[in-house]
Amino acid sequence: MTELAIYPLSNEHKMIRDAARDFAQNEIAPIAAEFDESGEFPLATIRKMGGMGYMGIEVPEKYGGSGMDTLAYVLALEEICKADASHGVIMSVNNSLYCHGIMKFGTEEQKKKFVTPIATGKAIGAYSLTEPQSGSDAGTMKSRAVLEGDNYILNGRKSWVTSGPVADYFVVFMMTSPDKKQKGVSAFMVEANAPGLTRGKKEPKLGIRASATSELIFDDCRIPKENLLGREGEGFKIAMTVLDAGRIGIATQALGIAEAAYEAARQYSVEREAFGKPIGSFQGTGFKIADMKTRIEASRLLIYNAALAKTQSKEKGGRYSLEASMAKLFASETAMYVTHQAVQIHGGMGYSKELPVERYFRDAKITEIYEGTSEIQRLVISRSEMGLK
Ligand code: CAA
């Protein structure tokens, strides 16, 4: 990894990066292939990561977190993702899609009850927006929440919930006033043992196989009315605000995967010989290495910029949607490019399960899809630039 001249890291930032690197390389990298193969959820290492403060890096210490900034989060997450993207997405969802939303929109009681167990690593959180018929057009969701006395009654089916099979708490978005479209969406905190909530089948996936994904089925699921997050009708804005933070996390996941694939490819290009010399000395390989490195460092700049924009927005207000979407778009397409080239440089060995390169290739693809596809990122960026819809 190259130190950026434009943004030298503080000692505190270097310390969290180096500690995360040691942990990731010693505890996660050695087990990543095994968990990828079995598809088992890596609960033991996730709990350890919680103990080290990685599940609530930006959460104030008062609520069990590490009380650091977004750059610290990005630096630690990159190291975890470089070792294993499955551990990385579990960390990213806990930090940004889950804790960030409750810290920003929750009441004092909600922060204590729902953030502290996640930030301390004792429990796992999840975010549930997508439905079988509503993905990119998130405002068209069909599930309904109706207030009856002191409870909301939730009905509907949610899909593609990261950590769905194992989470203890969910942030869930449902329609409270369907006629108002996006302005009729509300956000709720739901405990996994709420009556009427069941988890659907676990999704079999191409990559990030150790991260568990499932549907959630709400059948007259009853939750106390105090579990409304923010106000009724505020849910769509909460969902979008939280996704801006999430997209910085997924951009970082893509960066970590790309870094891992790049380092393997660079090493192989120097060591592997063909026609009497290292394959890296052929322009066909050398230029791939140059393009991979350049795109990785450009991704890093966009991600650090988005992280700083998020920190500034906390102080000054305003959105950082443009910065987050640009970082996610570029970093995820870079991860696809770099992992594709890394497999090619490794030839047959890149296709073999004996090396992690094929896993990096499979893991990279999802970063162009979840938390907003590349097409949605382009839509956010182009709308922001032109002010058109
Ligand atoms: N922050 C705050 N407010 C926002 C916002 C943001 N980033 N984006 C939009 N809004 C507000 C708008 O200002 C607008 O409010 P007003 O009406 O008061 O002006 C309101 O929300 C509606 O905005 P739009 O009209 O732009 O909404 P739209 O229907 O055109 O949708 C979209 C915009 C960008 C396409 C959005 O729907 C979107 O991001 N879709 C992708 C959803 C997505 O990323 N899904 C992934 C789910 S999570 C997942 O992958 C699984 C997992 O577990 C990891």
Coordinates of C-alpha atoms and ligand atoms in Angstrom, one line a residue:
M1 CA 0.0 0.0 0.0
T2 CA 1.3 3.5 -1.0
E3 CA 1.2 6.3 1.6
L4 CA -0.7 9.2 0.1
A5 CA 1.3 12.5 -0.2
I6 CA -2.0 14.4 -0.3
Y7 CA -3.2 13.0 3.0
P8 CA -0.5 11.8 5.4
L9 CA -2.0 9.6 8.1
S10 CA -1.8 10.5 11.8
N11 CA -0.1 8.2 14.2
E12 CA -3.5 7.2 15.6
H13 CA -4.7 6.2 12.1
K14 CA -1.5 4.3 11.4
M15 CA -2.0 2.4 14.7
I16 CA -5.5 1.3 13.9
R17 CA -4.5 0.3 10.4
D18 CA -1.5 -1.7 11.6
A19 CA -3.4 -3.5 14.4
A20 CA -6.2 -4.4 11.9
R21 CA -3.6 -5.7 9.5
D22 CA -1.9 -7.9 12.1
F23 CA -5.3 -9.3 13.2
A24 CA -6.5 -9.8 9.7
Q25 CA -3.4 -11.6 8.5
N26 CA -3.0 -13.7 11.6
E27 CA -6.6 -14.6 12.4
I28 CA -8.6 -14.2 9.3
A29 CA -6.4 -14.9 6.2
P30 CA -5.6 -18.4 7.3
I31 CA -9.2 -19.5 7.7
A32 CA -10.7 -17.5 4.7
A33 CA -10.6 -20.4 2.2
E34 CA -12.1 -22.9 4.6
F35 CA -15.1 -20.6 5.4
D36 CA -15.5 -19.8 1.7
E37 CA -15.7 -23.5 0.9
S38 CA -18.1 -24.4 3.7
G39 CA -20.2 -21.2 3.6
E40 CA -20.2 -21.3 7.4
F41 CA -20.7 -18.0 9.2
P42 CA -17.4 -17.1 11.0
L43 CA -18.9 -16.2 14.3
A44 CA -15.7 -16.8 16.5
T45 CA -13.6 -14.2 14.5
I46 CA -16.5 -11.8 14.2
R47 CA -16.9 -11.9 18.0
K48 CA -13.1 -11.3 18.4
M49 CA -13.4 -8.3 16.0
G50 CA -16.1 -6.9 18.2
G51 CA -13.9 -7.3 21.2
M52 CA -11.2 -5.3 19.3
G53 CA -13.7 -2.5 18.7
Y54 CA -14.1 -3.0 15.0
M55 CA -17.9 -3.3 15.0
G56 CA -18.6 0.3 16.1
I57 CA -15.5 2.2 15.1
E58 CA -17.3 5.6 14.8
V59 CA -19.7 4.9 17.7
P60 CA -18.9 7.0 20.8
E61 CA -17.3 5.1 23.7
K62 CA -20.3 5.9 25.8
Y63 CA -22.3 3.4 23.6
G64 CA -19.6 0.8 23.5
G65 CA -17.8 1.9 20.4
S66 CA -14.3 3.1 19.6
G67 CA -15.1 6.8 19.2
M68 CA -13.0 7.2 16.1
D69 CA -13.6 8.9 12.7
T70 CA -14.6 7.5 9.3
L71 CA -11.0 7.4 8.0
A72 CA -10.1 5.1 10.9
Y73 CA -13.1 2.9 9.9
V74 CA -12.0 2.8 6.3
L75 CA -8.4 2.0 7.2
A76 CA -9.3 -0.9 9.5
L77 CA -12.0 -2.2 7.1
E78 CA -9.6 -2.3 4.1
E79 CA -7.2 -4.6 6.1
I80 CA -10.0 -6.9 7.1
C81 CA -11.3 -7.1 3.5
K82 CA -7.8 -7.7 2.1
A83 CA -7.8 -10.9 4.2
D84 CA -11.4 -11.8 3.6
A85 CA -14.3 -9.9 2.0
S86 CA -16.9 -11.9 3.9
H87 CA -15.6 -10.8 7.3
G88 CA -15.4 -7.3 5.7
V89 CA -19.1 -7.0 4.7
I90 CA -20.3 -8.2 8.2
M91 CA -18.1 -5.5 9.7
S92 CA -19.3 -2.9 7.2
V93 CA -23.0 -3.6 7.7
N94 CA -22.6 -3.5 11.5
N95 CA -20.8 -0.2 11.4
S96 CA -22.4 1.8 8.6
L97 CA -25.9 0.3 7.7
Y98 CA -26.7 -0.5 11.3
C99 CA -24.9 1.6 14.0
H100 CA -24.6 4.7 11.9
G101 CA -28.4 4.9 11.2
I102 CA -29.4 4.5 14.9
M103 CA -26.7 6.9 16.1
K104 CA -28.0 9.5 13.6
F105 CA -31.7 9.0 13.9
G106 CA -32.3 7.1 17.2
T107 CA -33.4 8.2 20.6
E108 CA -31.2 7.9 23.6
E109 CA -33.0 4.7 24.7
Q110 CA -32.6 3.2 21.2
K111 CA -28.9 4.0 21.1
K112 CA -28.3 2.3 24.4
K113 CA -30.5 -0.7 23.6
F114 CA -29.7 -1.4 20.0
V115 CA -26.2 0.1 19.4
T116 CA -24.2 -1.0 22.4
P117 CA -24.6 -4.8 21.9
I118 CA -23.5 -4.5 18.3
A119 CA -20.6 -2.0 18.9
T120 CA -19.2 -4.3 21.7
G121 CA -19.4 -7.4 19.4
K122 CA -21.9 -9.2 21.6
A123 CA -24.6 -9.2 18.9
I124 CA -25.0 -8.8 15.1
G125 CA -27.0 -6.2 13.3
A126 CA -28.6 -6.1 9.8
Y127 CA -30.3 -3.6 7.5
S128 CA -33.4 -4.7 5.5
L129 CA -34.7 -2.5 2.7
T130 CA -34.9 -4.7 -0.5
E131 CA -37.9 -6.8 -1.4
P132 CA -38.4 -9.4 -4.1
Q133 CA -40.1 -6.9 -6.4
S134 CA -38.2 -3.7 -5.2
G135 CA -34.4 -3.4 -5.4
S136 CA -33.0 -0.4 -7.1
D137 CA -36.5 1.3 -7.0
A138 CA -36.4 1.1 -3.2
G139 CA -39.4 3.5 -2.8
T140 CA -41.8 1.0 -4.3
M141 CA -41.7 -1.5 -1.4
K142 CA -44.9 -3.4 -0.6
S143 CA -44.4 -4.4 3.0
R144 CA -46.7 -2.6 5.4
A145 CA -46.5 -1.4 9.1
V146 CA -49.8 -0.5 10.8
L147 CA -50.0 1.1 14.3
E148 CA -52.5 -0.7 16.5
G149 CA -52.5 0.6 20.1
D150 CA -49.0 0.5 21.5
N151 CA -47.6 -1.8 18.7
Y152 CA -46.8 -1.7 15.1
I153 CA -47.9 -4.8 13.1
L154 CA -45.5 -5.6 10.3
N155 CA -46.3 -7.7 7.3
G156 CA -44.3 -8.4 4.2
R157 CA -41.2 -10.2 2.8
K158 CA -37.7 -8.7 2.6
S159 CA -34.9 -10.1 0.6
W160 CA -31.1 -10.1 0.3
V161 CA -30.5 -9.2 3.9
T162 CA -26.8 -9.4 4.7
S163 CA -26.4 -11.3 8.1
G164 CA -30.1 -12.1 7.9
P165 CA -29.7 -15.7 9.1
V166 CA -27.7 -14.7 12.2
A167 CA -28.5 -11.1 13.1
D168 CA -29.9 -10.3 16.5
Y169 CA -31.4 -6.9 15.5
F170 CA -32.6 -5.5 12.2
V171 CA -33.3 -2.0 10.9
V172 CA -36.3 -2.6 8.7
F173 CA -38.1 -0.2 6.3
M174 CA -41.8 -0.6 5.6
M175 CA -44.7 1.5 4.2
T176 CA -46.9 3.2 6.8
S177 CA -48.7 5.3 4.3
P178 CA -48.6 3.6 0.9
D179 CA -50.4 6.5 -0.9
K180 CA -47.5 8.8 -0.1
K181 CA -44.9 6.6 -1.9
Q182 CA -41.4 7.4 -0.6
K183 CA -42.8 9.8 2.0
G184 CA -44.9 7.0 3.4
V185 CA -41.9 4.8 4.3
S186 CA -40.9 4.4 8.0
A187 CA -38.0 2.8 9.7
F188 CA -38.2 0.3 12.6
M189 CA -36.0 -1.6 15.0
V190 CA -36.9 -5.2 15.1
E191 CA -35.5 -7.8 17.4
A192 CA -34.9 -11.3 15.9
N193 CA -37.2 -12.9 18.4
A194 CA -40.1 -10.6 17.7
P195 CA -43.3 -12.7 17.4
G196 CA -44.2 -13.2 13.7
L197 CA -40.7 -12.7 12.3
T198 CA -39.1 -15.7 10.6
R199 CA -35.9 -16.0 8.5
G200 CA -36.2 -17.3 5.0
K201 CA -33.8 -19.6 3.2
K202 CA -30.1 -18.8 3.2
E203 CA -29.0 -17.7 -0.3
P204 CA -26.4 -19.8 -2.1
K205 CA -23.9 -17.3 -3.5
L206 CA -21.1 -16.9 -6.0
G207 CA -18.8 -15.0 -3.6
I208 CA -18.6 -13.7 -0.1
R209 CA -19.9 -17.1 0.8
A210 CA -19.1 -16.9 4.5
S211 CA -21.3 -13.9 4.9
A212 CA -24.9 -15.2 5.4
T213 CA -27.7 -13.7 3.4
S214 CA -31.4 -14.5 3.6
E215 CA -35.0 -13.3 3.3
L216 CA -37.0 -12.1 6.3
I217 CA -40.7 -12.9 6.5
F218 CA -43.0 -10.7 8.6
D219 CA -46.4 -12.3 9.4
D220 CA -48.3 -10.0 11.7
C221 CA -45.0 -9.3 13.5
R222 CA -45.7 -7.2 16.5
I223 CA -43.1 -4.7 17.8
P224 CA -43.5 -1.9 20.4
K225 CA -44.3 1.5 19.0
E226 CA -41.1 2.9 20.7
N227 CA -39.2 0.9 18.0
L228 CA -40.0 3.4 15.3
L229 CA -36.7 5.0 14.2
G230 CA -37.0 8.7 13.5
R231 CA -40.5 9.8 12.6
E232 CA -43.2 8.2 10.5
G233 CA -42.7 9.0 6.8
E234 CA -38.9 9.7 7.4
G235 CA -37.9 6.1 6.5
F236 CA -36.8 6.6 2.9
K237 CA -34.5 9.5 3.8
I238 CA -33.1 7.4 6.6
A239 CA -32.5 4.5 4.2
M240 CA -30.8 6.8 1.7
T241 CA -28.7 8.6 4.3
V242 CA -27.5 5.3 5.8
L243 CA -26.7 3.9 2.3
D244 CA -24.4 6.9 1.7
A245 CA -22.3 5.7 4.6
G246 CA -22.7 2.1 3.6
R247 CA -21.4 2.9 0.1
I248 CA -18.1 4.1 1.6
G249 CA -17.9 0.7 3.3
I250 CA -18.5 -1.3 0.1
A251 CA -16.0 0.9 -1.8
T252 CA -13.5 0.0 0.9
Q253 CA -14.3 -3.7 0.7
A254 CA -13.7 -3.4 -3.1
L255 CA -10.3 -1.7 -2.4
G256 CA -9.3 -4.5 0.1
I257 CA -10.1 -7.2 -2.4
A258 CA -8.3 -5.4 -5.2
E259 CA -5.2 -4.9 -3.1
A260 CA -5.1 -8.6 -2.2
A261 CA -5.4 -9.6 -5.8
Y262 CA -2.9 -7.0 -7.0
E263 CA -0.2 -8.1 -4.5
A264 CA -0.6 -11.7 -5.5
A265 CA -0.4 -10.7 -9.2
R266 CA 2.7 -8.5 -8.7
Q267 CA 4.5 -11.2 -6.8
Y268 CA 3.6 -13.9 -9.4
S269 CA 4.7 -11.5 -12.2
V270 CA 8.2 -11.3 -10.7
E271 CA 8.6 -14.9 -9.8
R272 CA 7.0 -16.8 -12.6
E273 CA 9.2 -17.2 -15.7
A274 CA 8.2 -17.9 -19.3
F275 CA 10.4 -17.9 -22.4
G276 CA 13.4 -17.5 -20.1
K277 CA 12.4 -14.4 -18.1
P278 CA 9.9 -13.2 -15.5
I279 CA 6.4 -12.7 -17.1
G280 CA 6.3 -9.2 -15.6
S281 CA 9.1 -8.1 -18.0
F282 CA 6.7 -8.7 -20.9
Q283 CA 4.8 -5.6 -21.7
G284 CA 1.5 -7.5 -21.8
T285 CA 1.9 -8.3 -18.1
G286 CA 3.8 -5.2 -17.0
F287 CA 1.2 -2.8 -18.4
K288 CA -1.5 -4.8 -16.6
I289 CA 0.4 -4.3 -13.3
A290 CA 0.7 -0.5 -14.1
D291 CA -3.0 -0.2 -14.7
M292 CA -4.0 -2.2 -11.7
K293 CA -1.8 -0.2 -9.4
T294 CA -3.0 3.2 -10.8
R295 CA -6.7 2.3 -10.5
I296 CA -6.2 1.0 -6.9
E297 CA -4.5 4.3 -5.8
A298 CA -7.2 6.3 -7.6
S299 CA -9.9 4.3 -5.7
R300 CA -8.1 5.0 -2.4
L301 CA -8.1 8.7 -3.1
L302 CA -11.8 8.7 -3.8
I303 CA -12.5 6.6 -0.7
Y304 CA -10.4 8.8 1.6
N305 CA -12.1 11.8 0.1
A306 CA -15.6 10.3 0.8
A307 CA -14.5 9.4 4.4
L308 CA -13.4 13.0 5.0
A309 CA -16.5 14.4 3.4
K310 CA -18.6 12.2 5.8
T311 CA -16.6 13.5 8.8
Q312 CA -17.1 17.1 7.6
S313 CA -20.8 16.6 7.1
K314 CA -21.0 15.5 10.8
E315 CA -19.5 18.9 11.7
K316 CA -21.1 21.1 9.1
G317 CA -24.2 19.3 8.0
G318 CA -25.0 18.6 4.3
R319 CA -24.7 15.4 2.3
Y320 CA -21.8 13.4 0.9
S321 CA -23.8 11.3 -1.5
L322 CA -21.8 12.3 -4.6
E323 CA -18.4 11.5 -2.9
A324 CA -19.7 8.1 -1.6
S325 CA -21.2 7.1 -5.0
M326 CA -18.1 8.1 -6.9
A327 CA -15.9 6.1 -4.5
K328 CA -18.2 3.0 -4.7
L329 CA -18.5 3.1 -8.5
F330 CA -14.8 3.5 -9.2
A331 CA -13.6 1.1 -6.5
S332 CA -16.0 -1.7 -7.3
E333 CA -15.2 -1.5 -11.0
T334 CA -11.5 -1.4 -10.1
A335 CA -12.0 -4.6 -8.0
M336 CA -13.6 -6.3 -11.0
Y337 CA -10.8 -5.2 -13.3
V338 CA -8.0 -6.0 -11.0
T339 CA -9.2 -9.4 -9.9
H340 CA -9.9 -10.3 -13.6
Q341 CA -6.4 -9.3 -14.6
A342 CA -5.0 -11.2 -11.5
V343 CA -6.6 -14.4 -12.6
Q344 CA -5.3 -13.9 -16.2
I345 CA -1.7 -13.2 -15.0
H346 CA -1.8 -16.4 -12.9
G347 CA -3.0 -18.4 -15.8
G348 CA -4.2 -21.9 -14.8
M349 CA -3.1 -21.2 -11.2
G350 CA -5.5 -18.3 -11.1
Y351 CA -8.4 -20.7 -11.9
S352 CA -7.3 -23.1 -9.2
K353 CA -8.7 -23.2 -5.7
E354 CA -5.1 -23.8 -4.5
L355 CA -4.7 -20.0 -4.5
P356 CA -7.0 -17.3 -3.2
V357 CA -7.0 -15.4 -6.5
E358 CA -10.2 -17.1 -7.8
R359 CA -12.0 -16.2 -4.6
Y360 CA -11.0 -12.6 -4.9
F361 CA -12.5 -12.7 -8.4
R362 CA -15.8 -14.2 -7.2
D363 CA -15.9 -11.9 -4.1
A364 CA -15.3 -8.7 -6.2
K365 CA -18.5 -9.0 -8.3
I366 CA -21.0 -8.3 -5.5
T367 CA -19.4 -4.9 -4.8
E368 CA -20.8 -3.7 -8.2
I369 CA -24.3 -4.9 -7.1
Y370 CA -25.2 -4.4 -3.4
E371 CA -25.9 -1.1 -1.6
G372 CA -26.7 0.3 -5.0
T373 CA -25.6 -1.1 -8.4
S374 CA -23.0 0.7 -10.5
E375 CA -26.0 1.9 -12.6
I376 CA -27.6 3.4 -9.4
Q377 CA -24.3 5.1 -8.5
R378 CA -24.1 6.6 -12.0
L379 CA -27.7 7.8 -11.6
V380 CA -26.9 9.5 -8.2
I381 CA -23.7 11.1 -9.7
S382 CA -25.3 12.3 -12.9
R383 CA -28.4 13.7 -11.1
S384 CA -26.2 15.5 -8.6
E385 CA -24.1 17.0 -11.4
M386 CA -26.9 18.1 -13.7
G387 CA -29.7 18.6 -11.2
L388 CA -32.0 16.6 -13.5
K389 CA -34.3 13.7 -12.8
Ligands
CAA1 N1 -29.7 11.3 1.6 C1 -30.8 12.0 2.0 N2 -32.0 12.1 1.3 C2 -32.0 11.5 0.1 C3 -30.9 10.8 -0.4 C4 -29.7 10.7 0.3 N3 -28.6 10.1 -0.1 N4 -31.3 10.4 -1.7 C5 -32.5 10.8 -1.9 N5 -33.0 11.5 -0.8 C6 -34.3 12.1 -0.6 C7 -34.5 13.1 -1.7 O1 -34.0 14.4 -1.4 C8 -36.0 13.1 -1.8 O2 -36.6 13.9 -0.8 P1 -37.6 15.2 -1.1 O3 -38.7 14.5 -1.9 O4 -37.9 15.7 0.2 O5 -36.8 16.1 -2.0 C9 -36.4 11.7 -1.5 O6 -35.3 11.1 -0.8 C10 -36.7 10.8 -2.7 O7 -35.5 10.9 -3.6 P2 -35.6 10.6 -5.1 O8 -36.8 11.2 -5.7 O9 -34.2 10.9 -5.7 O10 -35.9 9.0 -5.0 P3 -35.9 7.9 -6.2 O11 -37.1 7.1 -6.0 O12 -35.7 8.6 -7.5 O13 -34.7 7.0 -5.8 C11 -32.4 6.3 -5.9 C12 -33.4 7.4 -5.8 C13 -31.0 6.9 -5.9 C14 -32.6 5.5 -7.2 C15 -32.6 5.3 -4.7 O14 -33.9 4.7 -4.7 C16 -31.5 4.3 -4.5 O15 -30.4 4.6 -4.0 N6 -31.8 3.0 -4.9 C17 -30.9 1.9 -4.7 C18 -31.2 1.2 -3.4 C19 -30.1 0.4 -2.9 O16 -29.0 0.8 -2.8 N7 -30.4 -0.8 -2.4 C20 -29.5 -1.7 -1.8 C21 -30.1 -2.1 -0.5 S1 -29.0 -2.7 0.8 C22 -28.3 -4.1 0.3 O17 -27.8 -4.1 -0.7 C23 -28.4 -5.4 1.1 C24 -27.5 -5.5 2.3 O18 -27.9 -6.0 3.3 C25 -26.1 -4.9 2.2

